[in-house]
Structure formats: C-alpha cells, structure tokens
Short mmCIF file of C-alpha atoms in Angstrom, two decimals:
data_model
loop_
_atom_site.label_atom_id
_atom_site.label_comp_id
_atom_site.label_asym_id
_atom_site.label_seq_id
_atom_site.Cartn_x
_atom_site.Cartn_y
_atom_site.Cartn_z
CA MET A 218 0.57 -0.18 0.55
CA ASP A 219 1.11 3.91 -0.97
CA GLU A 220 2.33 5.11 2.66
CA GLN A 221 2.17 8.17 1.51
CA ALA A 222 -2.53 7.86 0.34
CA TRP A 223 -2.56 6.92 4.26
CA GLU A 224 -1.19 9.55 5.39
CA ARG A 225 -3.18 12.45 3.40
CA GLU A 226 -6.19 10.25 4.06
CA PHE A 227 -4.37 10.15 7.99
CA ALA A 228 -4.53 14.52 6.96
CA GLY A 229 -8.63 13.83 6.21
CA ARG A 230 -8.57 13.36 2.71
CA ASP A 231 -12.00 11.70 1.61
CA ARG A 232 -12.23 10.80 -2.06
CA LEU A 233 -15.91 7.92 -2.59
CA PRO A 234 -14.92 4.54 -4.66
CA GLU A 235 -17.05 4.38 -7.77
CA HIS A 236 -19.55 1.61 -7.83
CA ARG A 237 -19.30 -1.70 -9.59
CA ASP A 238 -21.31 -4.59 -8.90
CA ARG A 239 -22.56 -5.67 -4.82
CA MET A 240 -22.13 -9.66 -4.74
CA PRO A 241 -22.28 -10.72 -1.33
CA GLY A 242 -20.91 -14.14 0.03
CA ARG A 243 -20.69 -15.33 3.34
CA GLN A 244 -20.82 -13.90 6.53
CA ASP A 245 -17.71 -15.36 8.49
CA GLN A 246 -15.96 -14.08 11.83
CA LEU A 247 -14.56 -10.75 12.38
CA PRO A 248 -11.04 -10.04 11.76
CA GLY A 249 -10.43 -8.11 14.22
CA ARG A 250 -12.58 -6.94 17.92
CA GLN A 251 -15.63 -6.29 18.11
CA ASP A 252 -15.87 -3.75 20.85
CA ARG A 253 -19.58 -2.37 21.40
CA LEU A 254 -19.98 1.40 22.16
CA PRO A 255 -22.34 3.07 24.24
CA GLY A 256 -25.46 4.15 22.75
CA GLY A 257 -27.18 6.83 22.41
CA ARG A 258 -29.79 8.79 20.76
CA ALA A 259 -30.99 9.58 17.47
CA GLU A 260 -30.52 12.95 15.99
CA ASP A 261 -33.64 14.96 16.09
CA SER A 262 -35.53 16.10 13.66
CA SER A 263 -39.61 17.11 12.84
CA GLY A 264 -39.53 14.67 9.31
CA VAL A 265 -40.21 11.67 9.42
CA THR A 266 -37.91 9.73 7.39
CA GLN A 267 -39.23 7.40 4.04
CA ILE A 268 -40.20 4.00 4.98
CA HIS A 269 -39.35 1.29 2.00
CA GLU A 270 -39.83 -1.69 0.90
CA PRO A 271 -38.09 -4.58 0.70
CA GLY A 272 -36.66 -5.73 -2.80
CA ALA A 273 -34.58 -8.52 -3.98
CA LEU A 274 -31.60 -10.37 -2.44
CA PRO A 275 -30.41 -11.96 -5.36
CA THR A 276 -26.96 -14.88 -3.66
CA ASP A 277 -24.61 -16.12 -5.57
CA PRO A 278 -22.68 -18.83 -3.94
CA GLU A 279 -19.23 -19.24 -6.18
CA THR A 280 -18.81 -15.81 -4.75
CA PRO A 281 -16.32 -15.88 -1.47
CA ASP A 282 -17.36 -14.79 1.95
CA ARG A 283 -15.95 -12.18 2.79
CA LEU A 284 -13.74 -13.60 5.12
CA ARG A 285 -12.06 -15.24 2.20
CA SER A 286 -11.91 -12.07 -0.01
CA TRP A 287 -10.68 -10.05 3.06
CA GLU A 288 -7.59 -12.83 2.63
CA LEU A 289 -7.45 -12.02 -0.44
CA LEU A 290 -5.75 -8.65 0.19
CA PRO A 291 -2.03 -8.36 1.39
CA ASP A 292 -1.07 -9.21 4.96
CA ASP A 293 0.12 -5.07 5.13
CA VAL A 294 -3.33 -3.69 3.86
CA ARG A 295 -5.28 -6.46 5.95
CA THR A 296 -3.05 -4.51 9.37
CA ARG A 297 -2.70 -1.22 7.75
CA THR A 298 -6.11 -0.48 6.83
CA LEU A 299 -7.76 -2.22 10.75
CA GLU A 300 -4.82 0.49 12.56
CA LYS A 301 -6.26 3.49 10.51
CA ALA A 302 -9.92 2.39 11.55
CA GLY A 303 -9.62 1.44 14.63
CA ARG A 304 -12.09 -0.55 16.87
CA SER A 305 -13.05 -2.77 14.52
CA LEU A 306 -17.95 -1.69 14.33
CA VAL A 307 -18.75 -2.92 11.51
CA TRP A 308 -16.52 -4.66 8.25
CA TRP A 309 -16.40 -7.29 5.18
CA ALA A 310 -14.83 -7.91 2.31
CA ARG A 311 -15.62 -9.14 -1.51
CA VAL A 312 -14.25 -8.61 -4.98
CA TYR A 313 -15.46 -8.07 -7.99
CA ALA A 314 -15.98 -9.61 -11.70
CA ASP A 315 -12.18 -10.36 -11.83
CA GLY A 316 -11.58 -10.95 -8.55
CA ALA A 317 -9.64 -8.23 -7.51
CA PRO A 318 -10.76 -8.00 -3.66
CA PHE A 319 -12.48 -5.09 -1.94
CA ALA A 320 -13.26 -3.82 1.46
CA LEU A 321 -14.62 -1.26 3.76
CA VAL A 322 -13.83 -1.20 7.57
CA LEU A 323 -15.91 1.40 9.82
CA GLY A 324 -13.87 1.27 12.99
CA ASP A 325 -14.26 4.25 15.99
CA ARG A 326 -11.04 6.29 14.26
CA GLY A 327 -12.26 6.65 10.69
CA LEU A 328 -14.58 4.26 7.93
CA CYS A 329 -11.17 2.97 5.60
CA ARG A 330 -11.83 1.86 1.39
CA VAL A 331 -9.70 -0.35 -0.14
CA GLN A 332 -9.67 -0.82 -3.17
CA PRO A 333 -7.19 -2.33 -6.34
CA VAL A 334 -5.31 0.38 -8.38
CA TYR A 335 -5.52 -1.29 -11.53
CA ARG A 336 -2.63 -0.46 -14.13
CA GLY A 337 -2.89 -2.84 -18.41
CA GLY A 338 -6.86 -3.93 -17.51
CA ARG A 339 -5.34 -5.92 -14.42
CA ALA A 340 -5.60 -5.19 -10.41
CA GLN A 341 -1.90 -4.42 -9.82
CA GLU A 342 -1.82 -2.37 -6.15
CA HIS A 343 -4.35 -1.96 -3.86
CA ARG A 344 -5.15 2.27 -2.48
CA GLY A 345 -6.44 2.39 1.65
CA GLU A 346 -7.70 5.68 1.81
CA ARG A 347 -9.57 7.12 5.08
CA VAL A 348 -12.74 9.60 6.69
CA ARG A 349 -12.03 10.01 9.94
CA VAL A 350 -15.38 10.17 12.65
CA GLU A 351 -15.12 13.41 14.22
CA PRO A 352 -13.80 12.08 18.24
CA GLY A 353 -16.91 11.97 20.12
CA SER A 354 -19.40 11.48 17.70
CA LEU A 355 -19.42 8.19 18.09
CA ARG A 356 -22.66 6.31 18.66
CA THR A 357 -24.14 2.76 19.20
CA ARG A 358 -27.74 1.18 19.29
CA SER A 359 -29.09 -1.63 19.53
CA PHE A 360 -32.93 -2.17 18.89
CA ASP A 361 -35.55 -4.69 20.38
CA ALA A 362 -35.38 -7.85 18.06
CA ARG A 363 -38.54 -9.48 19.92
CA PRO A 364 -40.56 -10.43 17.22
CA PRO A 365 -43.82 -9.06 15.43
CA GLN A 366 -46.63 -9.80 18.01
CA ALA A 367 -49.82 -12.38 16.38
CA GLY A 368 -52.02 -9.83 14.74
CA GLY A 369 -51.22 -6.18 16.50
CA GLY A 370 -51.37 -3.77 12.65
CA PRO A 371 -48.48 -2.51 11.13
CA ALA A 372 -45.88 -0.20 12.67
CA ALA A 373 -46.29 3.40 12.68
CA ALA A 374 -43.55 5.13 11.30
CA PRO A 375 -41.61 6.69 13.38
CA GLY A 376 -41.87 11.59 13.51
CA ARG A 377 -44.33 13.11 14.27
CA PRO A 378 -47.69 12.85 13.29
CA GLY A 379 -48.72 14.72 10.60
CA ALA A 380 -44.45 16.12 9.71
CA PRO A 381 -43.06 16.15 5.88
CA VAL A 382 -41.65 13.29 4.45
CA GLU A 383 -38.09 13.75 4.29
CA ARG A 384 -36.80 11.35 1.47
CA LEU A 385 -32.96 11.30 1.47
CA VAL A 386 -31.05 10.10 -2.49
CA LEU A 387 -29.11 7.08 -2.03
CA ASP A 388 -26.82 5.91 -4.51
CA PRO A 389 -27.51 3.82 -5.94
CA PRO A 390 -30.99 3.04 -5.97
CA GLU A 391 -30.90 0.22 -5.17
CA ALA A 392 -31.02 0.30 -1.43
CA GLN A 393 -33.47 1.20 -0.88
CA GLY A 394 -34.78 -2.21 -1.35
CA VAL A 395 -31.78 -3.43 1.02
CA LEU A 396 -32.54 -0.66 3.75
CA GLY A 397 -35.75 -2.13 3.13
CA HIS A 398 -35.75 -4.90 4.76
CA PHE A 399 -34.76 -3.52 8.39
CA PRO A 400 -38.05 -1.86 10.78
CA LEU A 401 -39.20 0.71 10.76
CA ASP A 402 -37.44 2.85 13.26
CA VAL A 403 -34.04 1.09 12.52
CA GLN A 404 -35.44 2.24 8.89
CA ASP A 405 -35.66 6.20 9.98
CA PHE A 406 -31.82 5.59 12.47
CA LEU A 407 -29.95 5.17 9.64
CA GLN A 408 -31.59 7.93 7.48
CA ARG A 409 -31.90 10.44 9.86
CA PRO A 410 -28.39 12.04 10.52
CA PHE A 411 -28.72 12.97 6.41
CA LEU A 412 -31.86 14.31 6.40
CA ALA A 413 -30.31 18.51 7.20
CA ASP A 414 -27.67 17.97 4.39
CA ARG A 415 -29.92 17.28 1.17
CA ARG A 416 -26.73 15.45 -0.59
CA THR A 417 -26.87 12.38 -2.13
CA VAL A 418 -25.88 9.31 -0.51
CA SER A 419 -24.13 6.70 -0.87
CA ALA A 420 -24.78 3.39 -0.07
CA GLU A 421 -22.49 -0.06 0.58
CA TRP A 422 -23.79 -2.96 1.14
CA TYR A 423 -22.86 -7.12 2.57
CA TYR A 424 -24.21 -9.94 2.88
CA ASP A 425 -25.19 -14.12 3.21
CA GLU A 426 -28.03 -15.93 3.44
CA THR A 427 -28.10 -19.17 4.15
CA VAL A 428 -31.58 -21.92 3.90
CA GLU A 429 -32.57 -23.84 6.84
CA PRO A 430 -35.29 -26.51 6.23
CA THR A 431 -37.18 -24.71 8.55
CA HIS A 432 -36.19 -21.15 8.28
CA THR A 433 -34.01 -19.11 5.86
CA ALA A 434 -30.86 -16.90 7.85
CA LEU A 435 -29.92 -13.80 6.30
CA PHE A 436 -27.00 -12.09 7.50
CA VAL A 437 -26.51 -8.59 6.98
CA LEU A 438 -24.50 -4.58 6.61
CA LEU A 439 -25.33 -2.47 5.47
CA CYS A 440 -23.55 1.60 5.55
CA LEU A 441 -24.45 4.73 5.14
CA SER A 442 -22.10 8.21 4.49
CA THR A 443 -21.90 11.36 3.25
CA ASP A 444 -18.23 13.16 3.97
CA ARG A 445 -20.57 14.82 6.98
CA HIS A 446 -22.25 11.83 8.40
CA VAL A 447 -22.18 7.71 8.24
CA THR A 448 -24.05 5.28 9.79
CA ALA A 449 -24.27 1.46 9.89
CA ILE A 450 -25.70 -1.63 10.69
CA GLU A 451 -24.78 -5.39 11.34
CA ALA A 452 -28.02 -7.70 11.37
CA ARG A 453 -29.25 -10.90 11.86
CA ARG A 454 -32.30 -12.63 11.43
CA THR A 455 -34.48 -15.90 10.94
CA LEU A 456 -37.82 -15.59 8.65
CA GLU A 457 -39.52 -19.18 7.38
CA PRO A 458 -40.85 -20.58 5.14
CA GLY A 459 -43.14 -18.50 3.69
CA ALA A 460 -43.15 -15.78 5.36
CA THR A 461 -42.97 -12.35 3.90
CA PRO A 462 -39.99 -10.01 5.76
CA ASP A 463 -42.08 -7.84 8.15
CA ARG A 464 -42.70 -11.05 9.66
CA ALA A 465 -38.52 -11.77 9.79
CA ARG A 466 -37.43 -12.85 13.37
CA TRP A 467 -34.74 -10.18 13.97
CA HIS A 468 -31.58 -11.86 16.55
CA ALA A 469 -29.16 -8.67 16.46
CA LEU A 470 -29.97 -4.87 15.53
CA THR A 471 -26.99 -3.25 16.15
CA CYS A 472 -26.87 0.45 14.96
CA HIS A 473 -23.48 3.31 14.79
CA GLN A 474 -23.96 6.87 14.13
CA ALA A 475 -21.14 9.55 13.09
CA ARG A 476 -19.73 12.92 12.41
CA LEU A 477 -16.75 12.24 9.84
CA VAL A 478 -14.56 15.18 9.47
CA PRO A 479 -15.08 16.85 5.44
CA PRO A 480 -11.57 16.94 3.75
CA PRO A 481 -10.31 19.83 3.98
CA ALA A 482 -10.87 22.71 1.23
CA GLY A 483 -8.67 24.45 -1.52
CA PRO A 484 -7.07 21.97 -4.70
CA ARG A 485 -5.95 18.86 -3.77
#
C-alpha cells in the first residue's frame, strides 16, 4: 500500500469509490475486536424519514465469503486498514467480477475503504483511504429484536404525526430495497443524520443468506455515508418458509452513527 496515500487520508482527505458490482458472500468471523461503544439517541428532527419496501436479495454461491475475500488482500494492507479504522464496528470484503478484492471497515477512528489500483486493465496493487470519525460523535444503539406480535397492526413510521416525509437520494437506488428489510425504527435511525445535508447518500452493503429446512437465515451489513456523516448496521434475522420480510425474527440489530471530519478545502 502507498504510505503517502494513507498519510493524506490520515490528514482528512476523502474519496468515494466508484460503484461496481455488489456480489454477496457468506458470513464469517470478524478480522478484529468487536468492542461496542455505549448507545445514544438518534439526532432529533421533526420530519418523518421515508420508509422503504424490501427488495430482492440475490445470492451467488460461487462468490467468496467476506473472510476469504479479506484474506485475498495483502497482509500489510489488512494490517494498515485495521490500524486506521480503530476498533472494528462493521466490516466486509468482497471481490469484483475479475476476482480483485476490495473492503470496507468502519471503526471508531474512521471509515476506511480499500480498492484495487488498475494498470493495463489489471489490478496491480491496492490503495486504502480513510475519512476520520469526529472524536466523541460515535453513537451505537441496539434495537429491540423481539418478533412482531401476532395479529398486531402495522408499525407506525417514527416521527411527529403530520410531519413531512423526508426523502433521501440513495446511490445506488437499489439500496432502498436493502434498507427496506429492516424494521421501521431502524430505517429511521440509519437515515435521520442525513436529513439536514440534502446530499446524495452513498450506500454500500454485504449480505449472506443460508437456507435451512425450517427457516432462511440472513446476515446483512449496510453502510450509508456522505462526507459529513456515516451510519451502519450489522444484523441477523430468520424467516420461516412462506413468511414475508415484515414477519422476520430479528436476533441482533446493532446500529452506529457518527459525524465525519470533512475533507480540507482548496485544491487537492
């Protein structure tokens, strides 16, 4: 990895990677400590965040899982990425269609992305970039994972009754379908920090589905970010055969919010 590139990111420089294919793998162990910070309240807003509908989550059994993809990265790249991110909160690695690995790690020190560098049409090395987390801004919240009550009516969208619906522009738009699988209060928590910015929100995700005779298990990670804010979730759920996503049984819903240190003004 280019040491000078990392040092520029350490000073707060920011780049967002281009979106390519989003091929999910299988869930496996984390490449770092799993410390959780104390929870906090979501940022206040009088608006009602848009509630999304669940979309399709296609899987490819030939795609390497996140641990195997992570191990395809050079040792020094993995080490430096974890150093720059700090305590790991949410992470995944995947491979592009050409087999080149890439990774995202959100830690208490920063949001790190590792991308291949192409020369002559082939990946020759990897470049890591970090956007720093503003000290003291990180909030972690675990949501109620109890199954929905039988016969209960639909959950109400969070927010003040009669308040306007606040709609975010998500890039890519397919992120709406991933976000739509989560309970309404989780969708609100993940979207609310971006309401004031009115910027396009970059969305990245990873998921893994396991089909059992009695249920389907889903492990899903989602990260939303601009140059000012980041939110992310790690969640697990099970769904009985024939049940719709709104009847899923969630076993863990851990969300994070943080403010990011904006890149410096002026020419780069």
